[in-house]
CSV table of C-alpha atoms in Angstrom, one decimal:
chain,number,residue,atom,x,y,z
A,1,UNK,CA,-21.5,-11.9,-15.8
A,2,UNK,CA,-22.8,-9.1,-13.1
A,3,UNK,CA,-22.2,-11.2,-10.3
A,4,UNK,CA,-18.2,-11.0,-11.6
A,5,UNK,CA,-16.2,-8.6,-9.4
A,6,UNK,CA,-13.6,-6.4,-11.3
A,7,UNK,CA,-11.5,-5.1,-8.1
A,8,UNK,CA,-8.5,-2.2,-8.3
A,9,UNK,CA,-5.9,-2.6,-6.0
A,10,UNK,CA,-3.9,0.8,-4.7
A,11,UNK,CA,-0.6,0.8,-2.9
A,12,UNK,CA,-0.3,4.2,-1.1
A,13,UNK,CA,3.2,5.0,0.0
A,14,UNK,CA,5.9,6.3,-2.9
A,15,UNK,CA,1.8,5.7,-5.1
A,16,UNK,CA,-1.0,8.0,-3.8
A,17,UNK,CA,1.4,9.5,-1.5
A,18,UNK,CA,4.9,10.9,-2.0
A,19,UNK,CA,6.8,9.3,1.2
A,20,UNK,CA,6.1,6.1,3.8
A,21,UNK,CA,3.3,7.1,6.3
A,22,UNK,CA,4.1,4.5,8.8
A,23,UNK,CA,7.7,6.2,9.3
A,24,UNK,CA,5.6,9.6,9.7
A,25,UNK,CA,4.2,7.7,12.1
A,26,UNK,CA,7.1,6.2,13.6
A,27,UNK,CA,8.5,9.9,13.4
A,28,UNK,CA,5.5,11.1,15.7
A,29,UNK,CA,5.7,8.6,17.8
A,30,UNK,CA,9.3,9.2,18.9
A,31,UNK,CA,8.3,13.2,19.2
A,32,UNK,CA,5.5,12.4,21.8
A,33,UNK,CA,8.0,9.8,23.4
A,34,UNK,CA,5.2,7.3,22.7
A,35,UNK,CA,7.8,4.1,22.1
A,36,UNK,CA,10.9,2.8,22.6
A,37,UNK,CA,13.3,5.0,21.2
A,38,UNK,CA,16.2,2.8,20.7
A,39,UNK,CA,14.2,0.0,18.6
A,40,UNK,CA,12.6,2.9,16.6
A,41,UNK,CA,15.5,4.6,15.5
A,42,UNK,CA,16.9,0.6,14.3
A,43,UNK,CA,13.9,1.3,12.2
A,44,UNK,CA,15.7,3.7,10.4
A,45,UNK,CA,18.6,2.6,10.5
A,46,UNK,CA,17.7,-0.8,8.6
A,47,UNK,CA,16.0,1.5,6.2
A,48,UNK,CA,19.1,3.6,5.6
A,49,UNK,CA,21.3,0.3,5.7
A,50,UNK,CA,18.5,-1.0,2.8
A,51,UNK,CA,18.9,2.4,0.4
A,52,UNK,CA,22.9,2.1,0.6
A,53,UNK,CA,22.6,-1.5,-0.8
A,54,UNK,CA,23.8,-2.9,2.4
A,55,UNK,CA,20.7,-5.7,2.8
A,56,UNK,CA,18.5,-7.2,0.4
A,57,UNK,CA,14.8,-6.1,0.0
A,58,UNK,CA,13.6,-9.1,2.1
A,59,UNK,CA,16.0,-8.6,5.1
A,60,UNK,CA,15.1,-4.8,5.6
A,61,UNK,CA,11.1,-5.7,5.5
A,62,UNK,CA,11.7,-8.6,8.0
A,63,UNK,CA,13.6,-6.3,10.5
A,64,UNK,CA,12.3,-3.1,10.0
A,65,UNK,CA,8.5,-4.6,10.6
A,66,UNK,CA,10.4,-6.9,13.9
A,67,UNK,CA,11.7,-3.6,15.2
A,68,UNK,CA,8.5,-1.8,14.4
A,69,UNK,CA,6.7,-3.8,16.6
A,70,UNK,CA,9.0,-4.1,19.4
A,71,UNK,CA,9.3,-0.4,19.4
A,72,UNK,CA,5.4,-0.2,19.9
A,73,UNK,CA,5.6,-2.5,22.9
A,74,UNK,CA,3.3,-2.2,25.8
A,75,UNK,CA,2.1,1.1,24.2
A,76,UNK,CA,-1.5,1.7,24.2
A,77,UNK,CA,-3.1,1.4,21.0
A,78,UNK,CA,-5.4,4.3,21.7
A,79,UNK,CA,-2.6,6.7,22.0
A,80,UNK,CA,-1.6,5.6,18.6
A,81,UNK,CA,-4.7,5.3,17.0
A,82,UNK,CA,-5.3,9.2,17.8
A,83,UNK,CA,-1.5,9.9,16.7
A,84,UNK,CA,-2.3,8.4,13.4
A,85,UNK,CA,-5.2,10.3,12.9
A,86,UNK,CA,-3.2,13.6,14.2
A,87,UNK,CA,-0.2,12.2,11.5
A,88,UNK,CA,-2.9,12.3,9.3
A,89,UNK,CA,-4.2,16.1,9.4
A,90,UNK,CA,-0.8,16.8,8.5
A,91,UNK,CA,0.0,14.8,5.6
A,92,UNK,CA,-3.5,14.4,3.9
A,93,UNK,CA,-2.7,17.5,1.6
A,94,UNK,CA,0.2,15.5,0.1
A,95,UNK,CA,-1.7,12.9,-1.5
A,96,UNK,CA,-0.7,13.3,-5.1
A,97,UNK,CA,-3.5,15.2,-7.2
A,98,UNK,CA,-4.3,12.7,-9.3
A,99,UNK,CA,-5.8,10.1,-6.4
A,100,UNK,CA,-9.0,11.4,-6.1
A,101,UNK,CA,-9.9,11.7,-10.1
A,102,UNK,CA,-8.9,7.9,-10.0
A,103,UNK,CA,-10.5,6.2,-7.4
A,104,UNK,CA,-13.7,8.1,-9.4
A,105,UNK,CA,-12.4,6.8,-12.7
A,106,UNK,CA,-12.4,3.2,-11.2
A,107,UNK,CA,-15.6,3.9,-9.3
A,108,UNK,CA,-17.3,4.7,-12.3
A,109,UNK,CA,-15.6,2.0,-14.7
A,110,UNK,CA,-17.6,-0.5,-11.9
A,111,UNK,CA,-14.6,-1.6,-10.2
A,112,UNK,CA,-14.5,-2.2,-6.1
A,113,UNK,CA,-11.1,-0.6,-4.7
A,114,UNK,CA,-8.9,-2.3,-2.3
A,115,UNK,CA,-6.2,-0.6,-0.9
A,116,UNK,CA,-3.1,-3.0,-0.1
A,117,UNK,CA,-0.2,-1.1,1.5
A,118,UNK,CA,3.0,-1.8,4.0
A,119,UNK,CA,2.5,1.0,6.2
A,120,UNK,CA,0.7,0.3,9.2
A,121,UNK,CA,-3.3,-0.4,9.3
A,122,UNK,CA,-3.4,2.5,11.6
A,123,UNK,CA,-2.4,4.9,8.9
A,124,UNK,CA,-3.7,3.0,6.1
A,125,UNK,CA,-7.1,3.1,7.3
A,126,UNK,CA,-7.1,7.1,7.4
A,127,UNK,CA,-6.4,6.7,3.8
A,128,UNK,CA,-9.2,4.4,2.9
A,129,UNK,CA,-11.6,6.9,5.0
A,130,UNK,CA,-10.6,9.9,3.3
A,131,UNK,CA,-11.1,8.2,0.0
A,132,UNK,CA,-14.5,5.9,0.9
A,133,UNK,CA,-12.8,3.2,-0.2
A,134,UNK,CA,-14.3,0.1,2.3
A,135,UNK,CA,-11.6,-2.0,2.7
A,136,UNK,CA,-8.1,-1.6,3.5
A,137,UNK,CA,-5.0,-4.1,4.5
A,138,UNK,CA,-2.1,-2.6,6.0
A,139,UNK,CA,0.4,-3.7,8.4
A,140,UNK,CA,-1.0,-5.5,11.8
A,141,UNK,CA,1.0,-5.2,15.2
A,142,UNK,CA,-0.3,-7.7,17.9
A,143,UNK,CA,-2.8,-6.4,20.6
A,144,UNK,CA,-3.7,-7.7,23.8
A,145,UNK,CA,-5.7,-5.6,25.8
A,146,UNK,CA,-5.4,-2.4,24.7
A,147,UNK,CA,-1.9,-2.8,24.2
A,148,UNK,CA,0.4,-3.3,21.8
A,149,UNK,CA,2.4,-7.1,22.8
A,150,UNK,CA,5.5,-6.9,20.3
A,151,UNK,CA,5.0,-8.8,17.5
A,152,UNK,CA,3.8,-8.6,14.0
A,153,UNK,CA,0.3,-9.9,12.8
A,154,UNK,CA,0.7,-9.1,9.5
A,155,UNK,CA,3.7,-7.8,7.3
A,156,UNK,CA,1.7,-6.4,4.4
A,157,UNK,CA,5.0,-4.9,2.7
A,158,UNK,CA,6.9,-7.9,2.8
A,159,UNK,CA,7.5,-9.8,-0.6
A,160,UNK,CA,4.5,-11.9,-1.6
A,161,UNK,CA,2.5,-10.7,1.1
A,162,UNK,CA,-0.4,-8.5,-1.1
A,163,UNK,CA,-0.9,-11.5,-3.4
A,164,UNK,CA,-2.3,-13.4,-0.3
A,165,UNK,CA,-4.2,-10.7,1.2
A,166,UNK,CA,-6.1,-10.3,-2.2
A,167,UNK,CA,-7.0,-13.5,-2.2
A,168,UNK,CA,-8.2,-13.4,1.4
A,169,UNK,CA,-10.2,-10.1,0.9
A,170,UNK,CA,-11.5,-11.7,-2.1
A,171,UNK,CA,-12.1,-15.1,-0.9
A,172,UNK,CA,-15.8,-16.6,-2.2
A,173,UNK,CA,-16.0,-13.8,-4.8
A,174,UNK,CA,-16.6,-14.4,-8.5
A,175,UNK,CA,-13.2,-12.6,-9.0
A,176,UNK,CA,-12.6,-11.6,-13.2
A,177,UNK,CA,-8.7,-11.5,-12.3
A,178,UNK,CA,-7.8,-10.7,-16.5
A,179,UNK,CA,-10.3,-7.0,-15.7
A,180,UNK,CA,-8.2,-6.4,-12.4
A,181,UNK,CA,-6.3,-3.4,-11.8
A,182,UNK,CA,-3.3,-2.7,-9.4
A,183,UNK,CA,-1.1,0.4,-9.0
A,184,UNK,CA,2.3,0.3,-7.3
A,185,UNK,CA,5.7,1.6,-7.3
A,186,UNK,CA,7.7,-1.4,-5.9
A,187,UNK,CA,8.9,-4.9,-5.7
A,188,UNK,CA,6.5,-5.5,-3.6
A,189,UNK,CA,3.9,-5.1,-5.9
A,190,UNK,CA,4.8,-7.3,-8.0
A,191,UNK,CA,3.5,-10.6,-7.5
A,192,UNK,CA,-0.3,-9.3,-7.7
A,193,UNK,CA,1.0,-8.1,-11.0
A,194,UNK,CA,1.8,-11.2,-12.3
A,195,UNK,CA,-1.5,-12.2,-11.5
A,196,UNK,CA,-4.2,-9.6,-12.9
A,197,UNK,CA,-5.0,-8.4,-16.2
A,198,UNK,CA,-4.0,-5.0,-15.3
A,199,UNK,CA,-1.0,-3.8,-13.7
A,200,UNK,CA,0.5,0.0,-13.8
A,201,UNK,CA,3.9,0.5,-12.6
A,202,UNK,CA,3.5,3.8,-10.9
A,203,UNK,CA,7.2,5.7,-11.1
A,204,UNK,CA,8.5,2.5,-10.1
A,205,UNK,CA,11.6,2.0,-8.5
A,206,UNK,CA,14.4,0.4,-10.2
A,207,UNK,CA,13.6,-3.6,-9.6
A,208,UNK,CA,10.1,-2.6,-10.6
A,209,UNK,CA,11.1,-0.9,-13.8
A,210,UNK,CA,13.1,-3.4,-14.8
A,211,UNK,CA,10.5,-6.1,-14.1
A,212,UNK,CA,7.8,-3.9,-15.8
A,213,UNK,CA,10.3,-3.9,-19.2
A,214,UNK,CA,10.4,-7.2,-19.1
A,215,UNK,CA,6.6,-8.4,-18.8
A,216,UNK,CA,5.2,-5.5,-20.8
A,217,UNK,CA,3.5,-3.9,-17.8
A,218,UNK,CA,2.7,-0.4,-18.3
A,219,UNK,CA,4.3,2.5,-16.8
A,220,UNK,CA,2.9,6.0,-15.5
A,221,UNK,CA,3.6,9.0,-13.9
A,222,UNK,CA,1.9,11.3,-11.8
A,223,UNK,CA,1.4,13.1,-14.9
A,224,UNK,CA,-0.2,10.6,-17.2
A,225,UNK,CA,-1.6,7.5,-14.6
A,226,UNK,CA,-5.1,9.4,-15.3
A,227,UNK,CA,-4.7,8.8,-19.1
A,228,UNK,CA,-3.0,5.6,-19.0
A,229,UNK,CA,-5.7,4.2,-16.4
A,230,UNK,CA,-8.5,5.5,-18.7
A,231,UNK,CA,-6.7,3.7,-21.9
A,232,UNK,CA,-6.3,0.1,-20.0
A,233,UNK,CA,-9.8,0.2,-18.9
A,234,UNK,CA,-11.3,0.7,-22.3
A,235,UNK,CA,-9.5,-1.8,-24.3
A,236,UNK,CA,-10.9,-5.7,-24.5
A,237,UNK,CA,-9.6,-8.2,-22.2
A,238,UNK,CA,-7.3,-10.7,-23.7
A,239,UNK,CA,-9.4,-13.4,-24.7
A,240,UNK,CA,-12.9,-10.7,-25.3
A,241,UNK,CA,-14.4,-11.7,-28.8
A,242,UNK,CA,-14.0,-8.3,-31.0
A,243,UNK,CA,-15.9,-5.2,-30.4
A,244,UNK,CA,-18.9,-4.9,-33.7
């Protein structure tokens, strides 16, 4: 039993942090005049055309992370490497106040935290250094000596997606799925939800709600996710023999 691996898996944007970090980024980038300004701002406006109801969930991931890319063509990745981190200064204070007290909680409750988000690696790994949390997936633009080619490695946002990187992070590990945790606030969260023992719905948004009424999933705020956390980690896992 103590070789088995209990892991917690945080989404960060609209879930430890109040916004997308990779259009901070994107933001930044345009500032500096670091990318191709036309294919960034399609960015947003597959984002807006996505919020208005105009394309389905799938369709805005697939173009927004196409456009991403191109936008980030023949950049050098050093240039945004240090914009991240520079992104970063300025929006490290927003992380919601509860995200520290958790990844404790989880630390102590022996759980290894994963963080799985859509926003690129290049912001998601500030995340994962601020917190000390080892690993962290975000989404992968193609390099090629020092430079960024175009294309998209990995789409870590996209629908499905965070189901397989678990299982590649966690490939060869004695993995106790029923004692897993994940945290998120969208659709894309959901398929690693169907999968381990236990899911929060973190102020999801409205596909997520709906799915979270319907399988039973608990829901939390930025107000009670402490509580609620502390409450799913103490009680048995399905199957457990009873306590005494």
């Amino acid at each position: 039993m103590s070789n088995e691996l209990k892991v917690a898996v945080l989404d960060v944007d609209g879930t430890l942090y109040p916004g997308a970090l990779g259009v901070e980024l994107l933001r930044a980038l345009m500032a500096a005049d670091a990318c191709d300004r036309t294919r960034a701002e399609g960015v947003f406006e597959v984002l807006r055309q996505y919020k208005q109801g105009a394309i389905d969930f799938s369709t805005m991931a697939a173009r927004a992370y196409t456009l991403y890319a191109r936008a980030l063509e023949g950049v050098r990745c050093d240039i945004v490497d240090a914009l991240a981190r520079k992104v970063w200064e300025e929006e490290r204070r927003k992380l919601f106040g509860f995200v520290r007290p958790l990844v404790s909680l989880l630390r102590e409750a022996g759980y290894w935290s994963l963080i799985i988000s859509g926003s690129p690696q290049e912001m998601i790994q500030c995340v994962a250094d601020e917190l000390g949390i080892s690993q962290a997936r975000g989404a992968l633009f193609s390099r090629s000596e020092g430079h960024y080619t175009g294309s998209v490695d990995l789409s870590s946002g996209a629908l499905g997606e965070k189901s397989r990187i678990f299982d590649a992070v966690t490939h060869g590990q004695d993995v106790r799925l029923e004692r897993c945790f994940a945290l998120g606030d969208s659709i894309t969260d959901s398929a690693l939800f169907e999968r381990l023992g236990l899911p929060v719905a973190f102020e999801p948004e409205p596909a997520l709600q709906v799915l979270a009424q319907q399988r039973g999933w608990a829901v939390a705020t930025r107000e009670d996710v402490l509580e609620r956390t502390r409450m799913l980690l103490a009680a048995p896992a399905p199957g457990s023999p009873p306590r005494g």
